[in-house]
Tab-separated table of C-alpha atoms in Angstrom:
chain	number	residue	atom	x	y	z
A	1	MET	CA	2.538	20.334	21.095
A	2	THR	CA	0.758	20.712	17.744
A	3	THR	CA	2.632	21.532	14.557
A	4	GLU	CA	1.346	24.021	12.023
A	5	ARG	CA	-0.365	22.468	9.035
A	6	LEU	CA	1.603	22.740	5.807
A	7	PRO	CA	0.105	24.456	2.731
A	8	ALA	CA	-1.701	22.265	0.225
A	9	GLU	CA	1.039	22.716	-2.389
A	10	THR	CA	3.727	21.546	0.047
A	11	ARG	CA	1.667	18.530	1.113
A	12	ALA	CA	1.124	17.567	-2.529
A	13	TRP	CA	4.871	17.944	-3.224
A	14	LEU	CA	5.777	15.693	-0.282
A	15	ALA	CA	3.400	12.976	-1.476
A	16	SER	CA	4.643	13.220	-5.065
A	17	THR	CA	8.308	13.134	-4.011
A	18	ALA	CA	7.745	10.114	-1.768
A	19	VAL	CA	6.181	8.172	-4.642
A	20	SER	CA	8.884	9.237	-7.138
A	21	LEU	CA	11.770	8.295	-4.831
A	22	SER	CA	10.089	4.996	-4.015
A	23	PHE	CA	9.841	4.215	-7.717
A	24	TRP	CA	13.333	5.193	-8.910
A	25	LEU	CA	15.446	4.637	-5.815
A	26	GLY	CA	13.454	2.017	-3.923
A	27	GLY	CA	12.276	0.145	-7.006
A	28	VAL	CA	14.416	0.370	-10.124
A	29	THR	CA	17.729	0.797	-8.261
A	30	LEU	CA	17.024	-2.118	-5.913
A	31	VAL	CA	16.144	-4.402	-8.824
A	32	ALA	CA	19.520	-3.603	-10.423
A	33	ILE	CA	21.375	-4.241	-7.154
A	34	LYS	CA	19.599	-7.547	-6.550
A	35	CYS	CA	20.249	-8.677	-10.136
A	36	LEU	CA	23.965	-8.133	-9.516
A	37	ALA	CA	23.706	-10.011	-6.193
A	38	TYR	CA	21.951	-12.913	-7.951
A	39	PHE	CA	24.672	-12.975	-10.618
A	40	ILE	CA	27.290	-13.294	-7.877
A	41	SER	CA	25.569	-15.855	-5.677
A	42	GLY	CA	22.986	-17.680	-7.794
A	43	SER	CA	20.722	-17.771	-4.710
A	44	GLU	CA	17.099	-18.704	-5.350
A	45	LEU	CA	16.023	-16.543	-2.415
A	46	ILE	CA	17.614	-13.480	-4.018
A	47	LYS	CA	15.934	-14.426	-7.286
A	48	ALA	CA	12.563	-14.442	-5.527
A	49	SER	CA	13.431	-11.113	-3.912
A	50	ILE	CA	14.064	-9.657	-7.377
A	51	PHE	CA	10.491	-10.447	-8.406
A	52	GLU	CA	9.236	-8.892	-5.161
A	53	SER	CA	11.086	-5.666	-6.003
A	54	LEU	CA	9.681	-5.775	-9.534
A	55	GLY	CA	6.269	-5.823	-7.912
A	56	ASP	CA	7.258	-2.701	-5.960
A	57	VAL	CA	8.223	-0.989	-9.214
A	58	MET	CA	4.833	-1.766	-10.717
A	59	SER	CA	2.979	-0.656	-7.591
A	60	SER	CA	4.915	2.617	-7.428
A	61	ALA	CA	4.069	3.249	-11.076
A	62	ILE	CA	0.369	2.693	-10.318
A	63	LEU	CA	0.495	5.068	-7.348
A	64	ALA	CA	2.406	7.682	-9.390
A	65	VAL	CA	-0.262	7.630	-12.104
A	66	THR	CA	-2.967	7.830	-9.434
A	67	GLN	CA	-1.315	10.823	-7.780
A	68	MET	CA	-0.969	12.605	-11.140
A	69	LYS	CA	-4.636	11.988	-11.881
A	70	VAL	CA	-5.700	13.361	-8.494
A	71	ARG	CA	-3.676	16.579	-9.000
A	72	ASP	CA	-5.202	17.168	-12.437
A	73	ASN	CA	-8.144	19.541	-11.918
A	74	ARG	CA	-9.178	19.854	-15.558
A	75	ASP	CA	-11.892	17.192	-15.265
A	76	MET	CA	-12.941	17.931	-11.687
A	77	HIS	CA	-16.457	18.773	-12.884
A	78	LEU	CA	-16.776	15.247	-14.290
A	79	TYR	CA	-15.545	13.540	-11.099
A	80	PRO	CA	-16.805	15.617	-8.149
A	81	ARG	CA	-16.376	12.733	-5.747
A	82	GLY	CA	-14.364	10.381	-7.961
A	83	LYS	CA	-11.142	12.380	-7.549
A	84	LYS	CA	-10.893	11.330	-3.932
A	85	ARG	CA	-11.599	7.722	-4.872
A	86	PHE	CA	-8.610	7.344	-7.213
A	87	THR	CA	-6.098	6.962	-4.386
A	88	PRO	CA	-7.893	4.221	-2.397
A	89	LEU	CA	-8.741	2.429	-5.642
A	90	GLY	CA	-5.059	2.442	-6.646
A	91	ILE	CA	-4.024	1.198	-3.208
A	92	LEU	CA	-6.705	-1.500	-3.315
A	93	PHE	CA	-5.518	-2.612	-6.759
A	94	PHE	CA	-1.953	-2.981	-5.507
A	95	SER	CA	-3.170	-4.755	-2.371
A	96	ALA	CA	-4.898	-7.346	-4.548
A	97	PHE	CA	-1.692	-7.811	-6.547
A	98	ALA	CA	0.409	-8.176	-3.403
A	99	VAL	CA	-2.014	-10.655	-1.824
A	100	SER	CA	-2.126	-12.829	-4.947
A	101	THR	CA	1.684	-12.775	-5.212
A	102	MET	CA	2.132	-13.766	-1.581
A	103	ILE	CA	-0.383	-16.605	-1.890
A	104	GLY	CA	1.568	-17.955	-4.859
A	105	LEU	CA	4.790	-17.672	-2.868
A	106	LEU	CA	3.195	-19.497	0.066
A	107	ILE	CA	2.168	-22.413	-2.144
A	108	GLU	CA	5.618	-22.587	-3.736
A	109	ASN	CA	7.406	-22.575	-0.385
A	110	LEU	CA	5.088	-25.232	1.052
A	111	GLU	CA	5.916	-27.493	-1.872
A	112	LYS	CA	9.648	-26.972	-1.334
A	113	LEU	CA	9.373	-27.391	2.422
A	114	PHE	CA	7.401	-30.626	2.492
A	115	GLY	CA	8.275	-32.048	-0.917
A	116	SER	CA	11.534	-33.392	-2.251
A	117	SER	CA	13.821	-30.935	-3.992
A	118	ASP	CA	15.276	-31.411	-7.464
A	119	GLU	CA	18.749	-31.762	-5.971
A	120	GLU	CA	17.578	-34.530	-3.654
A	121	GLU	CA	15.890	-36.391	-6.507
A	122	ARG	CA	19.074	-36.215	-8.588
A	123	ARG	CA	21.136	-37.522	-5.669
A	124	ASP	CA	18.728	-40.438	-5.178
A	125	LEU	CA	19.079	-41.198	-8.867
A	126	LEU	CA	22.890	-41.230	-8.543
A	127	ARG	CA	22.690	-43.608	-5.588
A	128	ARG	CA	20.550	-46.028	-7.587
A	129	VAL	CA	22.957	-45.829	-10.506
A	130	PHE	CA	25.932	-46.703	-8.308
A	131	GLU	CA	23.954	-49.515	-6.678
A	132	GLU	CA	22.981	-51.007	-10.033
A	133	GLN	CA	26.425	-50.471	-11.558
A	134	PRO	CA	28.987	-51.256	-8.825
A	135	ARG	CA	31.918	-50.946	-11.256
A	136	LEU	CA	31.213	-47.201	-11.577
A	137	ARG	CA	32.315	-46.742	-7.971
A	138	GLY	CA	35.940	-47.043	-9.052
A	139	GLY	CA	37.066	-48.397	-5.690
A	140	LEU	CA	35.451	-45.607	-3.660
A	141	ALA	CA	34.422	-46.456	-0.107
A	142	ASP	CA	30.839	-45.950	1.028
A	143	ASP	CA	31.599	-42.752	2.953
A	144	GLN	CA	33.617	-41.329	0.049
A	145	LEU	CA	30.833	-42.152	-2.402
A	146	GLU	CA	28.207	-40.516	-0.165
A	147	LYS	CA	30.346	-37.421	0.195
A	148	LEU	CA	30.704	-37.247	-3.587
A	149	ILE	CA	26.948	-37.610	-4.104
A	150	SER	CA	26.121	-35.068	-1.388
A	151	SER	CA	28.395	-32.478	-2.988
A	152	TYR	CA	26.761	-32.967	-6.393
A	153	GLY	CA	25.192	-29.759	-7.685
A	154	GLU	CA	26.692	-27.528	-4.983
A	155	GLU	CA	28.286	-24.319	-6.166
A	156	GLU	CA	31.135	-22.520	-4.498
A	157	SER	CA	30.720	-18.854	-3.799
A	158	GLY	CA	34.225	-18.145	-5.078
A	159	GLY	CA	35.100	-15.804	-2.227
A	160	MET	CA	32.368	-13.304	-3.165
A	161	GLU	CA	30.744	-13.245	0.273
A	162	GLY	CA	32.014	-9.713	0.968
A	163	PRO	CA	30.549	-8.009	-2.143
A	164	LEU	CA	27.329	-10.005	-1.738
A	165	VAL	CA	26.840	-8.843	1.853
A	166	CYS	CA	27.629	-5.236	0.857
A	167	LEU	CA	25.008	-5.317	-1.913
A	168	LEU	CA	22.315	-6.670	0.407
A	169	LEU	CA	23.248	-4.128	3.079
A	170	ALA	CA	22.938	-1.348	0.478
A	171	CYS	CA	19.354	-2.482	-0.196
A	172	ILE	CA	18.531	-2.255	3.511
A	173	ILE	CA	20.123	1.199	3.875
A	174	ILE	CA	18.254	2.580	0.850
A	175	LYS	CA	14.934	1.230	2.094
A	176	SER	CA	15.544	2.611	5.598
A	177	GLY	CA	16.113	6.113	4.212
A	178	LEU	CA	12.983	5.895	2.082
A	179	LEU	CA	10.967	4.650	5.072
A	180	ALA	CA	12.000	7.678	7.147
A	181	PHE	CA	11.111	10.126	4.365
A	182	CYS	CA	7.744	8.488	3.576
A	183	LEU	CA	6.755	8.513	7.256
A	184	TYR	CA	7.585	12.224	7.363
A	185	ALA	CA	5.560	12.826	4.181
A	186	ALA	CA	2.634	10.843	5.612
A	187	ARG	CA	2.669	12.795	8.880
A	188	ARG	CA	3.364	16.329	7.645
A	189	GLY	CA	1.888	15.945	4.166
A	190	GLU	CA	-1.179	14.049	5.431
A	191	SER	CA	-0.736	11.623	2.535
A	192	GLU	CA	-2.381	8.208	2.560
A	193	ILE	CA	-0.240	7.176	-0.408
A	194	ALA	CA	2.979	8.013	1.454
A	195	ARG	CA	1.727	6.050	4.470
A	196	THR	CA	1.008	3.026	2.279
A	197	VAL	CA	4.391	3.228	0.534
A	198	ALA	CA	6.057	3.538	3.953
A	199	MET	CA	4.432	0.275	5.028
A	200	ASP	CA	5.783	-1.328	1.863
A	201	HIS	CA	9.294	-0.057	2.678
A	202	ARG	CA	9.003	-1.455	6.200
A	203	ASN	CA	8.082	-4.862	4.807
A	204	ASP	CA	10.990	-4.679	2.370
A	205	ILE	CA	13.438	-3.869	5.173
A	206	LEU	CA	12.314	-6.973	7.044
A	207	GLY	CA	12.434	-9.031	3.865
A	208	ASN	CA	15.876	-7.812	2.796
A	209	SER	CA	17.228	-8.384	6.302
A	210	LEU	CA	15.905	-11.929	6.164
A	211	VAL	CA	17.496	-12.426	2.740
A	212	LEU	CA	20.823	-11.177	4.084
A	213	LEU	CA	20.625	-13.447	7.120
A	214	VAL	CA	19.604	-16.563	5.200
A	215	VAL	CA	21.905	-16.134	2.205
A	216	GLY	CA	24.898	-15.075	4.294
A	217	GLY	CA	24.351	-17.871	6.799
A	218	SER	CA	23.871	-20.490	4.074
A	219	VAL	CA	27.046	-19.467	2.260
A	220	TRP	CA	28.980	-19.510	5.530
A	221	CYS	CA	27.709	-23.024	6.379
A	222	GLN	CA	28.403	-24.360	2.892
A	223	ASN	CA	31.953	-23.014	2.827
A	224	ARG	CA	32.675	-24.739	6.148
A	225	ASN	CA	30.826	-27.975	5.317
A	226	LYS	CA	28.362	-27.430	8.161
A	227	GLY	CA	24.721	-28.336	8.232
A	228	GLY	CA	23.028	-31.094	6.299
A	229	GLU	CA	19.694	-31.721	4.699
A	230	TRP	CA	18.089	-29.212	7.087
A	231	LEU	CA	20.107	-26.441	5.436
A	232	GLU	CA	18.064	-26.879	2.263
A	233	LYS	CA	14.845	-26.274	4.256
A	234	VAL	CA	16.007	-22.951	5.726
A	235	ASP	CA	15.379	-21.064	2.490
A	236	PRO	CA	11.713	-22.114	1.932
A	237	ALA	CA	10.911	-21.942	5.656
A	238	SER	CA	12.145	-18.359	6.008
A	239	SER	CA	10.422	-17.339	2.785
A	240	LEU	CA	7.182	-18.907	4.069
A	241	LEU	CA	7.272	-16.832	7.262
A	242	LEU	CA	8.010	-13.638	5.329
A	243	ALA	CA	5.177	-14.304	2.879
A	244	LEU	CA	2.715	-14.873	5.753
A	245	TYR	CA	3.689	-11.562	7.375
A	246	VAL	CA	3.426	-9.553	4.150
A	247	LEU	CA	0.123	-11.268	3.280
A	248	THR	CA	-1.356	-10.267	6.654
A	249	CYS	CA	-0.260	-6.636	6.247
A	250	TRP	CA	-1.767	-6.261	2.792
A	251	LEU	CA	-5.017	-7.938	3.785
A	252	GLN	CA	-5.354	-5.334	6.521
A	253	THR	CA	-4.597	-2.566	4.023
A	254	ALA	CA	-7.207	-3.902	1.594
A	255	ALA	CA	-9.809	-3.975	4.389
A	256	GLU	CA	-9.013	-0.351	5.291
A	257	GLN	CA	-9.405	0.825	1.691
A	258	LEU	CA	-12.718	-0.983	1.372
A	259	ARG	CA	-13.893	0.950	4.431
A	260	VAL	CA	-12.772	4.209	2.805
A	261	LEU	CA	-14.728	3.371	-0.350
A	262	SER	CA	-17.892	2.324	1.504
A	263	ASP	CA	-19.210	5.893	2.145
A	264	ARG	CA	-19.323	5.325	5.885
A	265	ARG	CA	-20.211	8.129	8.268
A	266	ALA	CA	-17.445	10.542	9.135
A	267	GLU	CA	-15.852	10.656	12.560
A	268	GLU	CA	-17.679	12.647	15.204
A	269	GLU	CA	-14.959	15.291	15.328
A	270	HIS	CA	-15.196	16.041	11.612
A	271	ALA	CA	-19.010	15.950	11.597
A	272	GLU	CA	-19.039	18.481	14.443
A	273	ALA	CA	-16.650	20.728	12.516
A	274	VAL	CA	-19.014	20.695	9.522
A	275	VAL	CA	-21.963	21.626	11.757
A	276	ASN	CA	-20.060	24.482	13.394
A	277	PHE	CA	-18.875	25.804	10.034
A	278	ALA	CA	-22.366	25.746	8.493
A	279	SER	CA	-23.979	27.290	11.583
A	280	GLY	CA	-21.435	30.080	11.588
A	281	ARG	CA	-22.037	30.880	7.926
A	282	LEU	CA	-25.817	30.963	8.448
A	283	THR	CA	-25.680	33.565	11.227
A	284	ASN	CA	-28.107	36.436	10.488
A	285	SER	CA	-29.095	34.811	7.174
A	286	GLY	CA	-32.684	34.038	8.136
A	287	LEU	CA	-32.002	30.284	7.879
A	288	HIS	CA	-30.797	27.785	10.454
A	289	LEU	CA	-29.323	24.301	10.231
A	290	VAL	CA	-31.678	21.428	11.159
A	291	GLU	CA	-29.716	18.318	10.242
A	292	ALA	CA	-26.251	17.574	8.851
A	293	SER	CA	-24.939	14.225	7.576
A	294	THR	CA	-21.253	13.856	6.820
A	295	TYR	CA	-19.712	10.745	5.311
A	296	HIS	CA	-16.518	9.616	3.590
A	297	ILE	CA	-16.074	9.643	-0.182
A	298	GLY	CA	-12.608	8.238	-0.784
A	299	GLU	CA	-10.070	10.432	1.001
A	300	GLY	CA	-12.509	13.346	1.280
A	301	TYR	CA	-15.976	13.945	2.686
A	302	ALA	CA	-19.473	14.690	1.476
A	303	ALA	CA	-21.971	16.767	3.472
A	304	LYS	CA	-25.767	16.797	3.266
A	305	LEU	CA	-27.298	19.825	4.970
A	306	GLU	CA	-30.978	20.440	5.680
A	307	LEU	CA	-32.064	23.962	6.648
A	308	GLU	CA	-35.243	25.672	7.782
A	309	PRO	CA	-36.227	29.350	7.635
A	310	ASP	CA	-36.475	31.306	10.844
A	311	VAL	CA	-39.922	32.396	11.995
A	312	SER	CA	-39.170	36.002	11.127
A	313	CYS	CA	-37.572	35.163	7.770
A	314	HIS	CA	-38.949	36.967	4.711
A	315	LYS	CA	-36.585	35.958	1.911
A	316	THR	CA	-37.390	35.708	-1.746
A	317	HIS	CA	-36.699	32.622	-3.817
A	318	SER	CA	-33.560	34.079	-5.379
A	319	GLN	CA	-32.220	35.277	-2.018
A	320	VAL	CA	-32.545	31.825	-0.460
A	321	ALA	CA	-30.917	30.226	-3.504
A	322	GLU	CA	-27.998	32.644	-3.208
A	323	ILE	CA	-27.547	31.799	0.503
A	324	LEU	CA	-27.473	28.071	-0.267
A	325	ASP	CA	-25.022	28.525	-3.145
A	326	ASN	CA	-22.682	30.633	-1.021
A	327	LEU	CA	-22.820	28.071	1.781
A	328	GLU	CA	-21.842	25.267	-0.582
A	329	LYS	CA	-19.022	27.290	-2.171
A	330	ASN	CA	-17.611	28.376	1.196
A	331	MET	CA	-17.627	24.828	2.529
A	332	LEU	CA	-15.949	23.443	-0.594
A	333	SER	CA	-13.188	26.057	-0.373
A	334	SER	CA	-12.617	25.526	3.362
A	335	ASN	CA	-10.013	23.258	4.979
A	336	LEU	CA	-12.650	20.696	5.974
A	337	GLU	CA	-11.681	18.442	3.004
A	338	VAL	CA	-15.317	18.410	1.908
A	339	MET	CA	-15.491	17.443	-1.775
A	340	GLU	CA	-19.271	17.509	-2.224
A	341	VAL	CA	-22.022	19.536	-0.504
A	342	HIS	CA	-25.803	19.213	-0.855
A	343	ALA	CA	-27.717	21.999	0.896
A	344	ARG	CA	-31.517	22.042	0.706
A	345	LEU	CA	-34.502	23.502	2.518
A	346	ARG	CA	-36.676	21.211	4.560
A	347	PRO	CA	-40.348	21.702	3.539
A	348	SER	CA	-41.977	24.351	5.757
A	349	GLN	CA	-45.228	23.964	7.636
A	350	LYS	CA	-48.463	24.553	5.767
A	351	GLY	CA	-49.774	28.065	5.908
A	352	ALA	CA	-46.413	29.757	6.388
A	353	ASP	CA	-46.462	33.201	4.777
A	354	ASP	CA	-43.926	34.110	2.064
A	355	MET	CA	-42.140	30.729	2.394
A	356	SER	CA	-44.776	28.281	1.147
A	357	TRP	CA	-42.806	27.831	-2.090
A	358	SER	CA	-39.902	26.264	-0.145
A	359	ALA	CA	-41.697	22.912	-0.113
A	360	GLU	CA	-41.070	22.742	-3.858
A	361	TYR	CA	-37.524	24.053	-3.727
A	362	LYS	CA	-35.152	21.208	-4.566
A	363	ARG	CA	-31.360	21.302	-4.300
């Protein structure tokens, strides 16, 4: 069952609303919530998640500016094909930012996972101090001293587990709602920006769920004196896995946008639609279509059409020019998403009456 295509104004509104909600609700609001969660818990994982959300705010701002530039038709004559390149260029820019951020996070987590932490170095220093200065022990037994050293630097959550979990759950709920709306905008509004933002929301849902699981589990283990040195490795290990997943997704997105910007040939279905449209418009015009090339330019298409006069055609120069101009205008105003059309006459055979000038006619 096929659904009716929405008008262009409605599709543009869906894309714009998806970007705006992603910026204010999924970006700025989530940063504020995570700042409050970090204030309560002091978790380094939540701190890292704050910077990830700040990256979302910046990316949404870039996409919002891109969308505004695409909708502005005042300089369309200066950017006949560039208008449809703004969106993939903006997405590619954000992909590069996301990839570089994730690579930095990977390096940081690898250092924490396989290197010694600051807490561990401070505890080793305390052990050496007590070994060199036995009188500082104050009569403490070996197990009591080790327990004292192991608890050094640990912070109690102060019974704030409930509010912390609620804040992290609120982040997941907000992102889930935005994901559903952006998927709807991508499907019904045919928006590549909404589809890209939806993928970002999906990654954030996975990331926030991981933050909730790790932070909540770590607090629970610390409050019950469970776990050991391995508990300190859970945070960097989980962050490493998340960074690898997000890095893979954005590398795929960057590759897709590079394909969009490479002026590759259009899909067979769209190329056939261009041929059928041009052939239909040329009926009884004295000209017929010989060759048509259709290729991508950003989110739109460009079409190169070559025509020949019929054997019985006796058109003047101005009449042929008018036919070509009308063909280009009709194709640009159609729903084929063609942003640029080049229609020209293929040079006729030598000795053709009335049409010998067409060899010099350039479009």
